[in-house]
mmCIF file of C-alpha atoms in Angstrom:
data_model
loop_
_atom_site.group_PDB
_atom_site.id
_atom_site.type_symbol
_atom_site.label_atom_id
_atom_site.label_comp_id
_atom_site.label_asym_id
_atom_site.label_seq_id
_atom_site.Cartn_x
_atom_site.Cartn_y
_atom_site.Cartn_z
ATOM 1 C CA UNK A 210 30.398 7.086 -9.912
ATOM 2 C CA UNK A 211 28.438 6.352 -6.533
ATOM 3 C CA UNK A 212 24.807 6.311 -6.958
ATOM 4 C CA UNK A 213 22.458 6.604 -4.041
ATOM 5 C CA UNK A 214 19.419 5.351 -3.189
ATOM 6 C CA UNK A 215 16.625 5.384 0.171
ATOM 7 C CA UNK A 216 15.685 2.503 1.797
ATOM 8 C CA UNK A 217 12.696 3.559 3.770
ATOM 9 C CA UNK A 218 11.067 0.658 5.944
ATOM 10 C CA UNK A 219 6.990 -0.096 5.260
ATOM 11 C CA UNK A 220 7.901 -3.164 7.802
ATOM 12 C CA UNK A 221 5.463 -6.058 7.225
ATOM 13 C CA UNK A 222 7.541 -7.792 5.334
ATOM 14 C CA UNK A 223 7.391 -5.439 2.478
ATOM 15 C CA UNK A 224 10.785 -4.726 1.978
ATOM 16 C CA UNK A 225 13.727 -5.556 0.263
ATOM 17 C CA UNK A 226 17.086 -7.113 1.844
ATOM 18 C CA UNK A 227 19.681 -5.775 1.191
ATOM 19 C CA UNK A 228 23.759 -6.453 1.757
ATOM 20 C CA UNK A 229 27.130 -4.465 1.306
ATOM 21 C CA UNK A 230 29.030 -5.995 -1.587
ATOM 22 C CA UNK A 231 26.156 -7.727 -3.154
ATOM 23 C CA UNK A 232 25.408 -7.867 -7.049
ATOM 24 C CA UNK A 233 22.003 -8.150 -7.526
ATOM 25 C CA UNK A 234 18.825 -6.930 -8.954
ATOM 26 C CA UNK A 235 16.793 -4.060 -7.137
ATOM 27 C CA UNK A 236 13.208 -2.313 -7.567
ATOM 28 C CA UNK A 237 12.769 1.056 -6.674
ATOM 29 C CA UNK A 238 9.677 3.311 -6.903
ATOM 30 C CA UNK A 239 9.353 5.551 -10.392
ATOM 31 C CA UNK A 240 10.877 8.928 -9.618
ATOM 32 C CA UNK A 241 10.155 12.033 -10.893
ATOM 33 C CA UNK A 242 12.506 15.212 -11.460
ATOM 34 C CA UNK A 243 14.536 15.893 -8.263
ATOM 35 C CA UNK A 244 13.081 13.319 -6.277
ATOM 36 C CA UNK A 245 15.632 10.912 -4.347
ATOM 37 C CA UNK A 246 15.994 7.611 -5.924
ATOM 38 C CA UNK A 247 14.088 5.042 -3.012
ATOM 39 C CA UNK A 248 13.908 1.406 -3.080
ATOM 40 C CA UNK A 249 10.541 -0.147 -3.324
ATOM 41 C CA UNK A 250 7.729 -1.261 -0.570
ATOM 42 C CA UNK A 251 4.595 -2.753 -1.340
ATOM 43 C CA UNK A 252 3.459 0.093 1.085
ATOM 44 C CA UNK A 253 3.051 2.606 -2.083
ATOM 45 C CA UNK A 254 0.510 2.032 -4.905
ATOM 46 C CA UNK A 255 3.243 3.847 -7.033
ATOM 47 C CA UNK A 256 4.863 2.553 -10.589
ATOM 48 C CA UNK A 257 8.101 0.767 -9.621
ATOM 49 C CA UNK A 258 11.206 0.278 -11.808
ATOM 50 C CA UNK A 259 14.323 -2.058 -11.692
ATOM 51 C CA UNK A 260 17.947 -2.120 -11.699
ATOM 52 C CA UNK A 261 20.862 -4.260 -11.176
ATOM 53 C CA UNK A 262 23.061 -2.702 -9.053
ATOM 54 C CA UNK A 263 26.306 -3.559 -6.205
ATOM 55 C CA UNK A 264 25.770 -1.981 -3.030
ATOM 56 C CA UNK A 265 29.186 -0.225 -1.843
ATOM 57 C CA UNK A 266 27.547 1.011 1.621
ATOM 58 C CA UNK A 267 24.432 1.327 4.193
ATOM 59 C CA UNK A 268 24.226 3.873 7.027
ATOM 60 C CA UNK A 269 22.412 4.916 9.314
ATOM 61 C CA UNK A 270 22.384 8.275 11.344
ATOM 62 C CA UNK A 271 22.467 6.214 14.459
ATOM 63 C CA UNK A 272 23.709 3.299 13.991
ATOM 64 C CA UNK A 273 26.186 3.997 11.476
ATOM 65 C CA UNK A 274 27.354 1.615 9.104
ATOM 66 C CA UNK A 275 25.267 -1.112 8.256
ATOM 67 C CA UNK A 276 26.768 -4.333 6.275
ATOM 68 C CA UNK A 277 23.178 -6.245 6.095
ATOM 69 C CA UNK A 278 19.196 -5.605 6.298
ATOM 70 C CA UNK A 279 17.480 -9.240 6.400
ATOM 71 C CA UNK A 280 14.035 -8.085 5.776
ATOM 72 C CA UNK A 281 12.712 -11.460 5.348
ATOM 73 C CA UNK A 282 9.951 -12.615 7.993
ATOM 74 C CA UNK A 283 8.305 -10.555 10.252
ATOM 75 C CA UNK A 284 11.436 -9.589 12.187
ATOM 76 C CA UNK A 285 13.855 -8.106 10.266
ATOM 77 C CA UNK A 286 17.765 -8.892 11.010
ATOM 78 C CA UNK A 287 20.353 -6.035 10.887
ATOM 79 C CA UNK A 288 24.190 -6.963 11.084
ATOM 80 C CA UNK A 289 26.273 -3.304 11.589
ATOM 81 C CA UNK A 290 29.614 -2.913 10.692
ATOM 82 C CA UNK A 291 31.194 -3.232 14.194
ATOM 83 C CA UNK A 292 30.243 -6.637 14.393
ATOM 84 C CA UNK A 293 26.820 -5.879 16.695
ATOM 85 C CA UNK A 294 23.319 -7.909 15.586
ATOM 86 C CA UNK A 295 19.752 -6.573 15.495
ATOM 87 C CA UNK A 296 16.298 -7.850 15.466
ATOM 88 C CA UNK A 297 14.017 -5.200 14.564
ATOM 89 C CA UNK A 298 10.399 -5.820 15.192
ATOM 90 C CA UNK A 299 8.190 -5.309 11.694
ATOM 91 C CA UNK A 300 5.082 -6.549 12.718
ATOM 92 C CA UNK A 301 3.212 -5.863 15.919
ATOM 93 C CA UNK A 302 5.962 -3.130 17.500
ATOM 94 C CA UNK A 303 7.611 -1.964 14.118
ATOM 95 C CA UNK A 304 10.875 -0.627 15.591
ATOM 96 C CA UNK A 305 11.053 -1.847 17.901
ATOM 97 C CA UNK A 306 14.633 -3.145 19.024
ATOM 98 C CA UNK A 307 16.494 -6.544 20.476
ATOM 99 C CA UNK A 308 20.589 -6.811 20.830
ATOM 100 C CA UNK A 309 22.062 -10.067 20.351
ATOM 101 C CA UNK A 310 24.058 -10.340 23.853
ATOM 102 C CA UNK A 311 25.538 -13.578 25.462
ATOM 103 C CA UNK A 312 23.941 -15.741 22.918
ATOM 104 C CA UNK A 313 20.450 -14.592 23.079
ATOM 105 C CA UNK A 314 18.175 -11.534 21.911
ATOM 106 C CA UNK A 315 17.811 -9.546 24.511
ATOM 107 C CA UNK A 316 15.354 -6.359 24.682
ATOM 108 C CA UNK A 317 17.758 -2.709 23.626
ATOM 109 C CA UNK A 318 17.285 0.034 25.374
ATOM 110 C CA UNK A 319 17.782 2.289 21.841
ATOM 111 C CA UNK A 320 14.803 3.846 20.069
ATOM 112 C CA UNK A 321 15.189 4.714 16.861
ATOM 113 C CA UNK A 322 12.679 7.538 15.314
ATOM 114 C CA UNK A 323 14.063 7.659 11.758
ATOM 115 C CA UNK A 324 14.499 4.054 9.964
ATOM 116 C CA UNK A 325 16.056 5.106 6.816
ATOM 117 C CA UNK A 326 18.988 4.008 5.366
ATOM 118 C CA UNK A 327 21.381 5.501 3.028
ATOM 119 C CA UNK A 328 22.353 3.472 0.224
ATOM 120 C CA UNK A 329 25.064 3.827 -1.817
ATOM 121 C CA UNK A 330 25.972 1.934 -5.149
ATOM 122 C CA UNK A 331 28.932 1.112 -7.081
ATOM 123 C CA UNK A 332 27.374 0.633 -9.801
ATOM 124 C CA UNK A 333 23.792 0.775 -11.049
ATOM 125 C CA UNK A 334 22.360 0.167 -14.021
ATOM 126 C CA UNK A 335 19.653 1.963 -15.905
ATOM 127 C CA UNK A 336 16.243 1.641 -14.218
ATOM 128 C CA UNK A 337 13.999 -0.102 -16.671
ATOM 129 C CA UNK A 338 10.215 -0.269 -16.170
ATOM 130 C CA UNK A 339 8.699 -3.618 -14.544
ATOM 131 C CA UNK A 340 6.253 -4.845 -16.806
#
């Protein structure tokens, strides 16, 4: 059964990275009824929750499908599917975008409005309170 899950970018290094095909354990924010299951920021003052979990797939609406996040440091690092690399800015220009091209970061002429990635698990298990 594929569970899925929001991961919504705060930037500011206040996210969690995440990776296709990776075991791991995950905090999300507390949902209530009917609300979409979304990973955790420290941008939200909201209860959060954890789960172990493998990650089966990440898209995009743009970009498509996404095999890594690297949301450590102040520039976060995605790798898509097709093989392509990029630095997204989280700190002074969140968003804002740099292509890995002829062995260098080079500024990308994409903008991207919406950040959000679709998550899908494998396999989750159930979300236990963080005490």
């Amino acid at each position: 059964m594929t569970i899925n899950a929001l991961w919504i970018p705060a930037w500011y290094e206040l996210d969690q990275s995440i990776v296709v095909g990776v075991t791991e354990e995950f905090v999300f924010h507390k949902t209530v009824a009917n609300e979409a299951l979304t990973f955790y920021s420290g941008a939200k003052g909201s209860d959060a929750v954890k789960a172990t979990g493998t990650i089966s797939a990440i898209k995009h609406n743009v970009l498509g499908d996404i095999e890594s996040v690297d949301a450590q440091g102040l520039d976060y690092t995605l790798v898509l599917q097709d093989g392509r690399r990029l630095l997204v800015n989280a700190e002074e220009n969140p968003g804002l975008i740099y292509e890995w091209v002829d062995d260098s970061w080079q500024p990308s002429d994409m903008v991207i409005t919406d950040w959000r990635l679709a998550v899908q698990f494998a396999s989750l298990s159930p979300l236990t309170p963080i005490k």
